[in-house]
PDB file of C-alpha atoms in Angstrom:
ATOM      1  CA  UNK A  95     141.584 220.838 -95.670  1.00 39.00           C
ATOM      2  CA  UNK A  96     140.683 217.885 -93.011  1.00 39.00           C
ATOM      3  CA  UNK A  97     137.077 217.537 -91.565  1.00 39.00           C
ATOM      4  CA  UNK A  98     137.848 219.073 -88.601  1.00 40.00           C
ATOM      5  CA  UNK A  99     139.260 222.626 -89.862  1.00 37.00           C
ATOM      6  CA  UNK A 100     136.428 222.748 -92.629  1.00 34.00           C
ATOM      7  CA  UNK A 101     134.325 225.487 -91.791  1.00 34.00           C
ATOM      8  CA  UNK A 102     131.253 225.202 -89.721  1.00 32.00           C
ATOM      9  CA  UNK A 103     128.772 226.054 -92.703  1.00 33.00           C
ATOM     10  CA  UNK A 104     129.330 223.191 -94.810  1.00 29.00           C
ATOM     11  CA  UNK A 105     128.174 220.949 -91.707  1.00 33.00           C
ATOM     12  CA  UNK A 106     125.057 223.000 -91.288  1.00 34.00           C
ATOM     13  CA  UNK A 107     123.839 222.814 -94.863  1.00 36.00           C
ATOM     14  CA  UNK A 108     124.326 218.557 -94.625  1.00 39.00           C
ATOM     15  CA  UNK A 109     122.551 218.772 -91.572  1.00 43.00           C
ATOM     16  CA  UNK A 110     120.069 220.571 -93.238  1.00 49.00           C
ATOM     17  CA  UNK A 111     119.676 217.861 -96.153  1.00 56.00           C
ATOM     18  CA  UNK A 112     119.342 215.129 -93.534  1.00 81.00           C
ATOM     19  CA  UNK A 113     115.618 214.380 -93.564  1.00 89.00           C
ATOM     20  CA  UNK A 114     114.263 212.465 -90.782  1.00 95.00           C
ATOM     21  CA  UNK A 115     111.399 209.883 -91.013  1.00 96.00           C
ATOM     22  CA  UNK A 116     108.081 212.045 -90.591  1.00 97.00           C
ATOM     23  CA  UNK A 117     109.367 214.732 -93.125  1.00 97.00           C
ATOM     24  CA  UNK A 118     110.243 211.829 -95.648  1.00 97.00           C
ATOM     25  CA  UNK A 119     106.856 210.205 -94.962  1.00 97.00           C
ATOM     26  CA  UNK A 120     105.278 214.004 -95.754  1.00 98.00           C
ATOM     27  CA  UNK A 121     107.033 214.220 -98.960  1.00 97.00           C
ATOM     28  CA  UNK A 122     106.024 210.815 -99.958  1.00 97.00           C
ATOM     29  CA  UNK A 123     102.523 211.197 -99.301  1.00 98.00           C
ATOM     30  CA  UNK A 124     101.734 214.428-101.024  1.00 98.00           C
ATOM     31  CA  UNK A 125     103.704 213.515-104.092  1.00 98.00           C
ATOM     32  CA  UNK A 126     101.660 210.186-104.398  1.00 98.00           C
ATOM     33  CA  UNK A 127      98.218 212.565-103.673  1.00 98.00           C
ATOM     34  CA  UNK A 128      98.960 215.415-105.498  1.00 98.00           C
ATOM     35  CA  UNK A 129     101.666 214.983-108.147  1.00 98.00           C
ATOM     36  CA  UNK A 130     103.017 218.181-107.599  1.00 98.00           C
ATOM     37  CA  UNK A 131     104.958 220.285-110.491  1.00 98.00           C
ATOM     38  CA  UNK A 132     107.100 221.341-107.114  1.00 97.00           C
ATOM     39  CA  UNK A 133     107.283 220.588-103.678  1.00 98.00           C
ATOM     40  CA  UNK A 134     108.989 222.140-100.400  1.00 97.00           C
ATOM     41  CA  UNK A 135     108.532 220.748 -97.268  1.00 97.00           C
ATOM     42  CA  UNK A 136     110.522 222.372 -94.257  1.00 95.00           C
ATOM     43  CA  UNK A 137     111.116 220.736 -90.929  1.00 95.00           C
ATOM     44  CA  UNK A 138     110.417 224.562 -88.916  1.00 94.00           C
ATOM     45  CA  UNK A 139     110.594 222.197 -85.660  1.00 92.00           C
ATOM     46  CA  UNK A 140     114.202 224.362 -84.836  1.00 88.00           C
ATOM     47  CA  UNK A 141     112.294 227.085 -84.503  1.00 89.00           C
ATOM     48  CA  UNK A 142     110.153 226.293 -81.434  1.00 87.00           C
ATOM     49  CA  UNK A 143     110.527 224.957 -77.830  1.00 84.00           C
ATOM     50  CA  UNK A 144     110.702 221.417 -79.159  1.00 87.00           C
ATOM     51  CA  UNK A 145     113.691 218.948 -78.260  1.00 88.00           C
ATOM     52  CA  UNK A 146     116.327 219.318 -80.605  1.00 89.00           C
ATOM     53  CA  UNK A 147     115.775 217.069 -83.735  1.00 90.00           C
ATOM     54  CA  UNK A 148     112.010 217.127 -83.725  1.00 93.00           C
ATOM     55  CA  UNK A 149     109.559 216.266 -86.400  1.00 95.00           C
ATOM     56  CA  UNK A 150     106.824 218.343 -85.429  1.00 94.00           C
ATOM     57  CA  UNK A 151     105.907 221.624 -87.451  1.00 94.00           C
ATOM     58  CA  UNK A 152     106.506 221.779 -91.070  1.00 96.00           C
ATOM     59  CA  UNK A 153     105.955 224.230 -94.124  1.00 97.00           C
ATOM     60  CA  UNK A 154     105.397 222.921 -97.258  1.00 98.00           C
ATOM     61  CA  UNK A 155     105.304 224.855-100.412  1.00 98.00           C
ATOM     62  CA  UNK A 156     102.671 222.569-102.757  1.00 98.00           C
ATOM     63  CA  UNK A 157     102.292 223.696-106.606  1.00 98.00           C
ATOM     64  CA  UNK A 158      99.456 221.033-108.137  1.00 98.00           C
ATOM     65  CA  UNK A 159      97.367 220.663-111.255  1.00 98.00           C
ATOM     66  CA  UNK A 160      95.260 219.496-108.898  1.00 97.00           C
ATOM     67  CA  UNK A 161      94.187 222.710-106.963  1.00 98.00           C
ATOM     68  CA  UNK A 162      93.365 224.645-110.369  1.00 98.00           C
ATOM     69  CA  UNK A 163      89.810 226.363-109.994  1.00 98.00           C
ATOM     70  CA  UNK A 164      89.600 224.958-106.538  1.00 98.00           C
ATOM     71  CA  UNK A 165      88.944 228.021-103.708  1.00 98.00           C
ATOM     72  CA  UNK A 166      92.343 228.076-101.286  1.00 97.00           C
ATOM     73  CA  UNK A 167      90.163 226.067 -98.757  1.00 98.00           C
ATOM     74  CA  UNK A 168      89.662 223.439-100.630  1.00 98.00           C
ATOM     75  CA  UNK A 169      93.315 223.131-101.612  1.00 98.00           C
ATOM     76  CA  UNK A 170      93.894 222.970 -97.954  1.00 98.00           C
ATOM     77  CA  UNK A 171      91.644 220.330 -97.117  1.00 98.00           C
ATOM     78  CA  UNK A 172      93.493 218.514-100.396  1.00 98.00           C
ATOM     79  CA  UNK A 173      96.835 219.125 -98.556  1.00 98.00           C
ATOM     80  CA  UNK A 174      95.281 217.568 -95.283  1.00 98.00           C
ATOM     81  CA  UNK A 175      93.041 214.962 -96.405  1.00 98.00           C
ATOM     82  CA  UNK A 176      96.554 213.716 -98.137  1.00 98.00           C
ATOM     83  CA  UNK A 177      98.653 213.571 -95.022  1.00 98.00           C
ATOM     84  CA  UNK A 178      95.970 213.158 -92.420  1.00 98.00           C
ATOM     85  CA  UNK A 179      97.788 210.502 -90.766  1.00 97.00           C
ATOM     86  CA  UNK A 180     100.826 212.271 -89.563  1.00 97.00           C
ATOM     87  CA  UNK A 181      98.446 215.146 -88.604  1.00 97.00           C
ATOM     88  CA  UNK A 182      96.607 212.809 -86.026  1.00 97.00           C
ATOM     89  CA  UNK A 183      99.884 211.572 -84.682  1.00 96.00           C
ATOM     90  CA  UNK A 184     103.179 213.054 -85.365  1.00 95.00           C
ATOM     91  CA  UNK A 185     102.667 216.518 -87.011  1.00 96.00           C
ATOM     92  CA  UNK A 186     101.586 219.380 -84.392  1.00 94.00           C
ATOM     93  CA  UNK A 187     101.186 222.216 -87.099  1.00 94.00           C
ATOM     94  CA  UNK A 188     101.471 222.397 -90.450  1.00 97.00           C
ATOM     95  CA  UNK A 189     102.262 225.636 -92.771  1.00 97.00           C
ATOM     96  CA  UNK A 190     100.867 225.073 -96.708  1.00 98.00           C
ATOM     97  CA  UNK A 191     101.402 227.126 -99.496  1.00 98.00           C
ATOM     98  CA  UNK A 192      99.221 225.796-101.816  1.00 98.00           C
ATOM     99  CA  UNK A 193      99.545 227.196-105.850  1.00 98.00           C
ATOM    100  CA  UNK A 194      98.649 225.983-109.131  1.00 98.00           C
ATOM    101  CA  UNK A 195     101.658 225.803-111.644  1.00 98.00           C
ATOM    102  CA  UNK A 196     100.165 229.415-113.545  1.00 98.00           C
ATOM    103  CA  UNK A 197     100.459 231.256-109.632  1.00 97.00           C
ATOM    104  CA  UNK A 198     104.072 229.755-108.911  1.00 98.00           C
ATOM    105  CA  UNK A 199     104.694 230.753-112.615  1.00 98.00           C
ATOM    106  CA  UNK A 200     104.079 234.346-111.986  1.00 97.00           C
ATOM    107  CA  UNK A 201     105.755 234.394-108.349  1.00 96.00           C
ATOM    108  CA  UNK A 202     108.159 231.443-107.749  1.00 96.00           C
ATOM    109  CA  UNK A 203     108.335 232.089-103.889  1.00 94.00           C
ATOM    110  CA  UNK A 204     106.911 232.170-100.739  1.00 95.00           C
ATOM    111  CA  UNK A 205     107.558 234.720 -97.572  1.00 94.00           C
ATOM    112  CA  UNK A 206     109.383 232.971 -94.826  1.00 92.00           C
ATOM    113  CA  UNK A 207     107.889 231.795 -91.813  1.00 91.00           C
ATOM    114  CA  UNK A 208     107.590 234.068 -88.487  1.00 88.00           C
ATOM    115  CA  UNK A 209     109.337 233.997 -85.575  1.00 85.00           C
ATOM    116  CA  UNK A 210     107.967 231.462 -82.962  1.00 82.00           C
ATOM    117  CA  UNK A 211     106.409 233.696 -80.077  1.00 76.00           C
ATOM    118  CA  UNK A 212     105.443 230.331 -78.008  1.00 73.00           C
ATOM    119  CA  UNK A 213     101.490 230.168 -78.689  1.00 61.00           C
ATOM    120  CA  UNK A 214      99.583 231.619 -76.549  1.00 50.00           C
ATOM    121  CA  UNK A 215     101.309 232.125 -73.633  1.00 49.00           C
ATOM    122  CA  UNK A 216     102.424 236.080 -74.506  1.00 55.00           C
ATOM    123  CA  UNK A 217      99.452 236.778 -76.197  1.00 54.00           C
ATOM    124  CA  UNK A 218      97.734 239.312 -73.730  1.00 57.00           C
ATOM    125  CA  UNK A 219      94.152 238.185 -74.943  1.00 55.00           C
ATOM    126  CA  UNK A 220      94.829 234.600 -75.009  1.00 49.00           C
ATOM    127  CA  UNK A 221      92.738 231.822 -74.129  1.00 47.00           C
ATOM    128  CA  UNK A 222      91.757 231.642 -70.628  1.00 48.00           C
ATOM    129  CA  UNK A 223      92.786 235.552 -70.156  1.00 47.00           C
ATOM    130  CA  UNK A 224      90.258 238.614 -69.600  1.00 51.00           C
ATOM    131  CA  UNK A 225      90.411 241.911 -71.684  1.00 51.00           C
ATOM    132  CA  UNK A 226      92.083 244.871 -70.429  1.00 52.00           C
ATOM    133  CA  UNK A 227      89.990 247.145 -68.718  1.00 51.00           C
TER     134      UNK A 227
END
């Protein structure tokens, strides 16, 4: 079977692998802080009105020594304090799933993301809008 006639899901899933430069740099930086047991992190960009091929909302899926006895706050502030950086300039929003290795242990997964409903904008009680009478 040539290129051309292979089917069109073995293209997605190497498109998928592709990792562009803010998603390596994410990856980099939270394995150097946290020396996580396992690490996601998912460009979500595709599913919001971004260009195509954005770098600009991520998940990431964080299981650390690190976070054991710390509240899920503090993990947070872990996960940010490690990638602050990218959060002040190329990151917009950023998903974390943050677990110690005993919690992935006992549930090795995480829910997927929600749809995108575009901030805001549909949200009847949004900023800027008045209640309902």
């Amino acid at each position: 079977m040539s290129w051309a006639t292979a089917p069109v899901r073995s293209s997605v899933s190497l498109a998928r692998r592709m990792e562009g430069p803010v998603e390596t740099a994410l990856r980099s930086q939270l394995q150097r802080a946290l020396a996580p047991s396992h690490l996601e992190v998912v460009n979500e960009s595709g599913q919001h009105a971004v260009p195509p091929g954005s770098e600009t909302h991520f998940k990431v899926v964080v299981v650390s020594g690190s976070f054991q006895g710390l509240p899920l706050i503090q993990r947070h502030r872990l996960v940010h304090s490690s990638v602050q950086d990218l959060l002040a300039s190329d990151i917009h929003a950023l998903s974390i799933h943050a677990k110690t290795p005993e919690q992935w242990a006992q549930q090795p997964r995480v829910d997927p993301s929600p749809p995108c409903l575009g901030g805001s904008k549909h949200d009847p009680l949004g900023p800027g809008k008045r209640t309902p009478p």
